[in-house]
PDB file of N, CA and C in Angstrom:
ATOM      1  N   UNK W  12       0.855  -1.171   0.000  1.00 82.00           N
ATOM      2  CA  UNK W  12       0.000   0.000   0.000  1.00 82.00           C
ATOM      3  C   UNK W  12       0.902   1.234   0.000  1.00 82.00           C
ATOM      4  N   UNK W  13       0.617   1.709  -0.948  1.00 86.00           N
ATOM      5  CA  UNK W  13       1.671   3.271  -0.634  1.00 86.00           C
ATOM      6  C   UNK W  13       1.025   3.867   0.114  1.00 86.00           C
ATOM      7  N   UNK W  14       2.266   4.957   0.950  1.00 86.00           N
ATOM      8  CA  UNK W  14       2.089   5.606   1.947  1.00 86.00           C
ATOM      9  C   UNK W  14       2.663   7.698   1.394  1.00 86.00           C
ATOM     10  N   UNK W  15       1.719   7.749   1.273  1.00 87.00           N
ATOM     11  CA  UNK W  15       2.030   9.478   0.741  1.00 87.00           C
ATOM     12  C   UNK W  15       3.153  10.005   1.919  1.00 87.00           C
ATOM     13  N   UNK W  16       4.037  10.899   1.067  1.00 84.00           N
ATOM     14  CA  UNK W  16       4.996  11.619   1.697  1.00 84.00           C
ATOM     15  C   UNK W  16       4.515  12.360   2.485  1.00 84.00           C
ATOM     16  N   UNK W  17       3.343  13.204   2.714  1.00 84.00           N
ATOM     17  CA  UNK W  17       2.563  14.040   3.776  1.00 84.00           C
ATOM     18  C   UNK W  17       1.535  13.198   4.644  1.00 84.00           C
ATOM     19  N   UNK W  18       1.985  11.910   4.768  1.00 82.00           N
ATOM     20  CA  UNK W  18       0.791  11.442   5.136  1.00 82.00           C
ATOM     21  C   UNK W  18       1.074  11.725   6.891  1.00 82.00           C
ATOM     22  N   UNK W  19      -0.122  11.963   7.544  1.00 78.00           N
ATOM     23  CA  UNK W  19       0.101  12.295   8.954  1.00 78.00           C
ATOM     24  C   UNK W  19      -0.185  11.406  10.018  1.00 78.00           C
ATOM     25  N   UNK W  20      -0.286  10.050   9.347  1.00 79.00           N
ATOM     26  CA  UNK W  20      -0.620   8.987  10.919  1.00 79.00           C
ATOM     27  C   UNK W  20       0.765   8.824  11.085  1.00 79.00           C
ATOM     28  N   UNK W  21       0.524   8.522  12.616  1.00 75.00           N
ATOM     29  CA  UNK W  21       2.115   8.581  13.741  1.00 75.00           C
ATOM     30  C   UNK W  21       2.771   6.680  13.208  1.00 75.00           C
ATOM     31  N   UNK W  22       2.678   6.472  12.467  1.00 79.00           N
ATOM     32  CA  UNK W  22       3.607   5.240  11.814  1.00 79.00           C
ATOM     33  C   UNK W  22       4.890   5.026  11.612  1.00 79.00           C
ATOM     34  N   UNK W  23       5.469   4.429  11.648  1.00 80.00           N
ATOM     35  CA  UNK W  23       7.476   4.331  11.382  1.00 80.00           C
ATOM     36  C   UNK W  23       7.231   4.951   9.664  1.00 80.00           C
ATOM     37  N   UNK W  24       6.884   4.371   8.895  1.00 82.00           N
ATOM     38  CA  UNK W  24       6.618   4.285   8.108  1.00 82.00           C
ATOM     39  C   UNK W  24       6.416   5.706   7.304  1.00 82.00           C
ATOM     40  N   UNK W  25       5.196   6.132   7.883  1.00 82.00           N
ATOM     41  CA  UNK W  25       4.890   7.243   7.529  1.00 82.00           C
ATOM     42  C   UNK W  25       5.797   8.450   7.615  1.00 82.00           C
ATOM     43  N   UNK W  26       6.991   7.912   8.696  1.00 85.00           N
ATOM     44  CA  UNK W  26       8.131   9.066   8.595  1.00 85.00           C
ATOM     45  C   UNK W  26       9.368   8.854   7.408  1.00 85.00           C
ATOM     46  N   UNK W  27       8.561   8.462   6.605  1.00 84.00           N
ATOM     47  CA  UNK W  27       9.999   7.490   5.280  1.00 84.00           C
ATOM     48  C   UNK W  27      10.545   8.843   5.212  1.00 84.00           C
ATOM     49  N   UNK W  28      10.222   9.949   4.575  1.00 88.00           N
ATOM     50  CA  UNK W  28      10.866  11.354   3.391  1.00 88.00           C
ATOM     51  C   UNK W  28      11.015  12.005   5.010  1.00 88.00           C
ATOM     52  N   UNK W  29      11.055  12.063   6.590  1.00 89.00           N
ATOM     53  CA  UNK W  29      10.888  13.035   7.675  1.00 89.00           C
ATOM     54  C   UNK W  29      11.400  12.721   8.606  1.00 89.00           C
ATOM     55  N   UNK W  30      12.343  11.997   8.648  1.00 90.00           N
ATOM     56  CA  UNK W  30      12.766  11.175   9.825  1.00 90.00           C
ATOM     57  C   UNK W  30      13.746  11.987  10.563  1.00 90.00           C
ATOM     58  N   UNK W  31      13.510  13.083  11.020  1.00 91.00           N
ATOM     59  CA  UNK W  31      13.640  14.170  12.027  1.00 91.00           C
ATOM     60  C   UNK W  31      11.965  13.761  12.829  1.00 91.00           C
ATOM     61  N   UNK W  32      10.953  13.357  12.524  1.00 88.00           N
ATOM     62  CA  UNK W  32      10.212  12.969  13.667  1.00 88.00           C
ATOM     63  C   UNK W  32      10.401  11.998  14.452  1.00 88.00           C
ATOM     64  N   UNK W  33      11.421  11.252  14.086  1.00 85.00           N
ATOM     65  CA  UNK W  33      12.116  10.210  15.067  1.00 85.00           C
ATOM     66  C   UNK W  33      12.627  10.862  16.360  1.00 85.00           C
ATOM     67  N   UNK W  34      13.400  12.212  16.333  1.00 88.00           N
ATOM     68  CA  UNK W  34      13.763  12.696  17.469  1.00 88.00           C
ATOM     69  C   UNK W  34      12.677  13.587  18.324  1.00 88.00           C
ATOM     70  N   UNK W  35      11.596  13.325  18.199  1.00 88.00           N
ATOM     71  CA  UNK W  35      10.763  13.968  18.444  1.00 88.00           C
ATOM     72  C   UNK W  35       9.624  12.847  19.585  1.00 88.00           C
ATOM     73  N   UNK W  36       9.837  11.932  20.820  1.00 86.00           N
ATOM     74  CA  UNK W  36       9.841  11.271  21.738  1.00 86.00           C
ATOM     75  C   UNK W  36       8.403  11.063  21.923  1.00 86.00           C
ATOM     76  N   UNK W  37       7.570  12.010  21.561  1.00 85.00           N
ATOM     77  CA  UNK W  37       6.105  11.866  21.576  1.00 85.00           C
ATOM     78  C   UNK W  37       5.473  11.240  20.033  1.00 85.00           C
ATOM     79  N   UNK W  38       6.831  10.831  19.214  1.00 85.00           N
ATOM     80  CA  UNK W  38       6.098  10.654  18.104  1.00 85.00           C
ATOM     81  C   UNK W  38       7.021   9.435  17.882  1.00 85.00           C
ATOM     82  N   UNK W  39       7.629   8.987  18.341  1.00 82.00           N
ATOM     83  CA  UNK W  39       8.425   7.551  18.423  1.00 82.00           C
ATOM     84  C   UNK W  39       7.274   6.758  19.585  1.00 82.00           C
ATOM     85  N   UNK W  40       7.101   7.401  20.995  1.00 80.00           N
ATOM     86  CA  UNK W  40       6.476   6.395  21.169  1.00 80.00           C
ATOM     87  C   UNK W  40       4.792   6.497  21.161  1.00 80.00           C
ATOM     88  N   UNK W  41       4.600   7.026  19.870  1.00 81.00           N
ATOM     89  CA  UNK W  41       3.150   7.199  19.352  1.00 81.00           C
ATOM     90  C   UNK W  41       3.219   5.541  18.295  1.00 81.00           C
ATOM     91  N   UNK W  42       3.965   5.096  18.113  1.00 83.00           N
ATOM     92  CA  UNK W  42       4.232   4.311  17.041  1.00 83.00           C
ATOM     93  C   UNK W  42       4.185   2.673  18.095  1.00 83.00           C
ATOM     94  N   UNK W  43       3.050   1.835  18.180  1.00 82.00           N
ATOM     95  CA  UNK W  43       3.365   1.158  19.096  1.00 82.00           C
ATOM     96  C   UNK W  43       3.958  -0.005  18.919  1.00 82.00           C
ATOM     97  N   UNK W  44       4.950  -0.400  17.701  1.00 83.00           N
ATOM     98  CA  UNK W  44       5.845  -1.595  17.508  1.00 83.00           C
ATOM     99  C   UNK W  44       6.909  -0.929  18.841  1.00 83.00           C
ATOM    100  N   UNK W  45       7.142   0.651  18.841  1.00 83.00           N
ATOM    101  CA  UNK W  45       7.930   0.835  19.902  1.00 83.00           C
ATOM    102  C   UNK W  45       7.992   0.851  21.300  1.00 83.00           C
ATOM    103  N   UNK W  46       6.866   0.325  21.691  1.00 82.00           N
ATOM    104  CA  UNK W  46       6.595  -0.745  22.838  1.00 82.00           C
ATOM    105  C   UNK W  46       7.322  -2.165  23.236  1.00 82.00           C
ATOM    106  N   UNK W  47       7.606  -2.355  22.542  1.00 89.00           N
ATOM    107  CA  UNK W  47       8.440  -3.795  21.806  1.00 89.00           C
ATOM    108  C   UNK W  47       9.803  -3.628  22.619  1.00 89.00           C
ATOM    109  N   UNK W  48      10.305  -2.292  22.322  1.00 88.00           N
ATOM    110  CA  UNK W  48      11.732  -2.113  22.117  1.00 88.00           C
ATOM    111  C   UNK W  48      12.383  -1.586  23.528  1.00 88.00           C
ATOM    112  N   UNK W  49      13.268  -2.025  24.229  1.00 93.00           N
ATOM    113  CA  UNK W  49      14.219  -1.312  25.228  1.00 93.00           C
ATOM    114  C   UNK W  49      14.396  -0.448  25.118  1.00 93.00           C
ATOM    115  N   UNK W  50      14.043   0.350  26.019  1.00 90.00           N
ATOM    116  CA  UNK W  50      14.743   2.093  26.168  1.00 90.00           C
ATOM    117  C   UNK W  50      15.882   2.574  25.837  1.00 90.00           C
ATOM    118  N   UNK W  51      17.336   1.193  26.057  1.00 94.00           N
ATOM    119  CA  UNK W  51      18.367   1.602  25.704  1.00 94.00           C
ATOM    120  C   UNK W  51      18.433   1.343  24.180  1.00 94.00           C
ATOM    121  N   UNK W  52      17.633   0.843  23.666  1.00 93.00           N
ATOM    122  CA  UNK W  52      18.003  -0.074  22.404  1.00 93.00           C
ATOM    123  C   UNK W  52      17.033   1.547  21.337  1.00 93.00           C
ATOM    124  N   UNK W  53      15.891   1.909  21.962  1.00 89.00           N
ATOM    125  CA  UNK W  53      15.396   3.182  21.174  1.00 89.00           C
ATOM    126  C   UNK W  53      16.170   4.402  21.713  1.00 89.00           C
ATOM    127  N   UNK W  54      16.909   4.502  22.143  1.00 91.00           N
ATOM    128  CA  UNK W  54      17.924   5.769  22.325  1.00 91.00           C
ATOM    129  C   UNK W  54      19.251   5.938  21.499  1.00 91.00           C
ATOM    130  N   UNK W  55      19.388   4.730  21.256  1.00 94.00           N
ATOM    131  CA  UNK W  55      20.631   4.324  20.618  1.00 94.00           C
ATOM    132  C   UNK W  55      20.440   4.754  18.982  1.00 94.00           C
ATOM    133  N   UNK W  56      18.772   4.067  18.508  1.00 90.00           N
ATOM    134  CA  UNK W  56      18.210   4.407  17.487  1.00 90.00           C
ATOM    135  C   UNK W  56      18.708   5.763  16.940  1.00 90.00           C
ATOM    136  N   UNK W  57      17.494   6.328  18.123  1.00 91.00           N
ATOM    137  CA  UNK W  57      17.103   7.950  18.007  1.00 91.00           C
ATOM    138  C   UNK W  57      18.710   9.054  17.765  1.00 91.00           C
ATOM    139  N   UNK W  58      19.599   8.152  18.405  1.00 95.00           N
ATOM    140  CA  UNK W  58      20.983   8.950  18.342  1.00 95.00           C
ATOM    141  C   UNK W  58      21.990   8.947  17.288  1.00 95.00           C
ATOM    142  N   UNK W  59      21.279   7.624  16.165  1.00 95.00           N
ATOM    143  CA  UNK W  59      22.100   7.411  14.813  1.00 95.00           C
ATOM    144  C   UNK W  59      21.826   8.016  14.206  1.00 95.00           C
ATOM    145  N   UNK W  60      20.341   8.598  14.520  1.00 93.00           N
ATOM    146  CA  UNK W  60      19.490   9.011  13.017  1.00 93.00           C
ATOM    147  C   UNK W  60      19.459  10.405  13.431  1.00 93.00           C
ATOM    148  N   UNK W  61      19.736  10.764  14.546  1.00 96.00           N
ATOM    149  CA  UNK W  61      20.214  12.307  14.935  1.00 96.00           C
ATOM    150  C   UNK W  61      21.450  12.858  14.436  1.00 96.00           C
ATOM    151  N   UNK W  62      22.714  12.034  14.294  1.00 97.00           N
ATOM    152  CA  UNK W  62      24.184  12.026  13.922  1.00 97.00           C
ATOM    153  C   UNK W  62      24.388  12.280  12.241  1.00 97.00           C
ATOM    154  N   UNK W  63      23.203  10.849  12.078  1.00 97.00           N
ATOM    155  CA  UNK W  63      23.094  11.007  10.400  1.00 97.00           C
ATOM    156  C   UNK W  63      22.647  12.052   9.900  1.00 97.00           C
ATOM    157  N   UNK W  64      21.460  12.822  10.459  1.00 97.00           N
ATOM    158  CA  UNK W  64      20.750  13.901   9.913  1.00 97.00           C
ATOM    159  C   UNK W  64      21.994  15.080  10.263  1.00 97.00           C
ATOM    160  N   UNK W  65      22.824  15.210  11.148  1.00 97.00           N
ATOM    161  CA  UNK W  65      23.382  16.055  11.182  1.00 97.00           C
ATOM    162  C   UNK W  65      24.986  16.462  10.401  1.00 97.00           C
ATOM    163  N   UNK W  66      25.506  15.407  10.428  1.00 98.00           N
ATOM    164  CA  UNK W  66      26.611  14.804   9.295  1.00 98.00           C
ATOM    165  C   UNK W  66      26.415  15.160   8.125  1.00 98.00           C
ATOM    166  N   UNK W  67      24.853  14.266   7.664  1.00 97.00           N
ATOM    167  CA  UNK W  67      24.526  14.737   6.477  1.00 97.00           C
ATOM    168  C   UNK W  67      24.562  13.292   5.317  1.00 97.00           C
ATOM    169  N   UNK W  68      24.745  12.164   6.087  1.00 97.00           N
ATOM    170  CA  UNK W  68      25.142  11.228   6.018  1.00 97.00           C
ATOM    171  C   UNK W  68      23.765  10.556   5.551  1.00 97.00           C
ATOM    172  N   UNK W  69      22.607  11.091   6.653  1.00 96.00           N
ATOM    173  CA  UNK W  69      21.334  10.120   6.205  1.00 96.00           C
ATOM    174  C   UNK W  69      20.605  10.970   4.487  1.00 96.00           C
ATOM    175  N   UNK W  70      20.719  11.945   4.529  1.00 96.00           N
ATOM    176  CA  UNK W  70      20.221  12.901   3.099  1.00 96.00           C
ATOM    177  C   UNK W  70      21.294  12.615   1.938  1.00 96.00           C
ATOM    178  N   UNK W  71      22.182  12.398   2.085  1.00 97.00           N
ATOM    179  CA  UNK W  71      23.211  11.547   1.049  1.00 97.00           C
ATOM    180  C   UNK W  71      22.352   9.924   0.873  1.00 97.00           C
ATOM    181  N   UNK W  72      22.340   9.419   1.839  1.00 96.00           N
ATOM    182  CA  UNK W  72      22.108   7.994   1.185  1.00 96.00           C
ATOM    183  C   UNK W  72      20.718   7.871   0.840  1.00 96.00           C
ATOM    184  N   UNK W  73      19.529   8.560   1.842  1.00 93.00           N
ATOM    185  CA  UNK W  73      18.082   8.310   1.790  1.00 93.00           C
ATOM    186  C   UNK W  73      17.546   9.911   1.456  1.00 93.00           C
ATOM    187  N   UNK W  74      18.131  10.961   0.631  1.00 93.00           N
ATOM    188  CA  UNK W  74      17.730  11.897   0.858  1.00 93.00           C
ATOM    189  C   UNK W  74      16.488  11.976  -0.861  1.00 93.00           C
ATOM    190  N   UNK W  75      16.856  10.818  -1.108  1.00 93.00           N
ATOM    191  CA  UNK W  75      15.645  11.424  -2.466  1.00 93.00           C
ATOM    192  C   UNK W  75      13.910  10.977  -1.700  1.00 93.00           C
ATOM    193  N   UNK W  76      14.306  10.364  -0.691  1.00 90.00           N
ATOM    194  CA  UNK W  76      13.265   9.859   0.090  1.00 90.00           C
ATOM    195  C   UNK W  76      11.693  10.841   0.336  1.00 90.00           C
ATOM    196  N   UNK W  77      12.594  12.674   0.491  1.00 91.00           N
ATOM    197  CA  UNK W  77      11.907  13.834   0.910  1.00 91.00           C
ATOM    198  C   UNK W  77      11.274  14.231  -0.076  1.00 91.00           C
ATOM    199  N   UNK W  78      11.503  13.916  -1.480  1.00 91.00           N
ATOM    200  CA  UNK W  78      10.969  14.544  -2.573  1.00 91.00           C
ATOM    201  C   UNK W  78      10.020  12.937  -3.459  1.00 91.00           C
ATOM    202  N   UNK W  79       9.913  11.917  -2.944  1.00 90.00           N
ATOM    203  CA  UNK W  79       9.544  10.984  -3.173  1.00 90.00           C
ATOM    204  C   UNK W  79       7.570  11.440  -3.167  1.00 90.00           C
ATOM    205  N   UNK W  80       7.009  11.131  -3.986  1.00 88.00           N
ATOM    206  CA  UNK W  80       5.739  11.359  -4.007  1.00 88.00           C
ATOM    207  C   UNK W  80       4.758  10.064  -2.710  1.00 88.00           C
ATOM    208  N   UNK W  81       4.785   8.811  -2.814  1.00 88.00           N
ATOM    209  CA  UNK W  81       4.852   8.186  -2.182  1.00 88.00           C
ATOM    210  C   UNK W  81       5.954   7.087  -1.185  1.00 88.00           C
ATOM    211  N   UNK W  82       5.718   6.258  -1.232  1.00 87.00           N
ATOM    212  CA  UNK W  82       6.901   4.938  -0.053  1.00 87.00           C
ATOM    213  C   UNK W  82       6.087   3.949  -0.192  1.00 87.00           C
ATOM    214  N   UNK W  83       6.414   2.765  -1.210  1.00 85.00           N
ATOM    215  CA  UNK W  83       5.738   1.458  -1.281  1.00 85.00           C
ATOM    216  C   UNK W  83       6.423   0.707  -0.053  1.00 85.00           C
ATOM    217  N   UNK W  84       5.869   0.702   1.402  1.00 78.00           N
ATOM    218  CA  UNK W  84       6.219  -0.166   2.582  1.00 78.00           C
ATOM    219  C   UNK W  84       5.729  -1.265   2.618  1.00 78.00           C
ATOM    220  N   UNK W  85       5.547  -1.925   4.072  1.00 79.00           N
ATOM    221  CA  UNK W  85       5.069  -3.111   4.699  1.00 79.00           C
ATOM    222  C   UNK W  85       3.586  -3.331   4.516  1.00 79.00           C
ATOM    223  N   UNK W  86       3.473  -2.239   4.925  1.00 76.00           N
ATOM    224  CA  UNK W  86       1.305  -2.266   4.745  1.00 76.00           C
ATOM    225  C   UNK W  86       0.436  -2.584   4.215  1.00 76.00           C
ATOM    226  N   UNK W  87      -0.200  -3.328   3.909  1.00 78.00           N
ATOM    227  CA  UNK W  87      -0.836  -4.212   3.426  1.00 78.00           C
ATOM    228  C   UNK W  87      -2.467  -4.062   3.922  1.00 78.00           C
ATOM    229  N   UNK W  88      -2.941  -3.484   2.912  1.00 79.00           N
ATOM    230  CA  UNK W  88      -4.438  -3.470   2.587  1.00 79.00           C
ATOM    231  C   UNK W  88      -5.089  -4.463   2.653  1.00 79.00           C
ATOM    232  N   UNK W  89      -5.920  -4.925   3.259  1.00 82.00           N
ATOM    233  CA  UNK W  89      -6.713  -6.083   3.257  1.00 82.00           C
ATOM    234  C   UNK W  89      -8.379  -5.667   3.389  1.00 82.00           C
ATOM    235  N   UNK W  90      -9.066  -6.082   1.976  1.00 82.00           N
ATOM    236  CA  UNK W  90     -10.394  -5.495   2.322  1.00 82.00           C
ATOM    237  C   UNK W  90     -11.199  -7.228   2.328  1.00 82.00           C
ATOM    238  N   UNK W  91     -12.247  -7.300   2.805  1.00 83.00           N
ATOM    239  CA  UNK W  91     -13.139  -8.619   2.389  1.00 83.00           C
ATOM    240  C   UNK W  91     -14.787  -8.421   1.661  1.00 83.00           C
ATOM    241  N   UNK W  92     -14.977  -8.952   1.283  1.00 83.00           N
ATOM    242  CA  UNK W  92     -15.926  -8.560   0.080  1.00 83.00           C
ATOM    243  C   UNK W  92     -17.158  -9.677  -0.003  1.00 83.00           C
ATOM    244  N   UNK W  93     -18.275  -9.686   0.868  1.00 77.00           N
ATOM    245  CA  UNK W  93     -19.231 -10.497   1.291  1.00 77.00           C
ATOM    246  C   UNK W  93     -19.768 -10.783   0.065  1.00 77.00           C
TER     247      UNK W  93
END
């Protein structure tokens, strides 16, 4: 299922082209696979993708991501049809 670059549900996903909302703690653990995860193990996360964005490192490798119209992810549509 594509996922639009503006799309606004709190999803991992949905932050494909924005992932500066990763450092943003009310919107990581709005996402509830991150329930799952150790505190030390999502800090560690939050601190690569802080380094990368700041380096410049993550917009070099994933930066066409921001101008991407959609993100064909995981999500999977499932309708049923009586």
């Amino acid at each position: 299922m594509p996922i639009p670059t503006d799309c606004t549900d709190g999803f991992d996903e949905a932050y494909f082209g924005r992932p500066e909302r990763f450092l943003d703690p009310g919107a990581v653990l709005a996402c509830s696979a991150w329930s799952f995860v150790a505190e030390e193990t999502r800090a560690r996360y939050v601190g690569r993708i802080k380094a990368a964005l700041a380096d410049g490192s993550w917009g070099a490798r994933h930066g066409a991501l921001r101008d991407a119209e959609a993100y064909e992810g995981s999500p999977v549509l499932i309708r049923s049809v009586r």
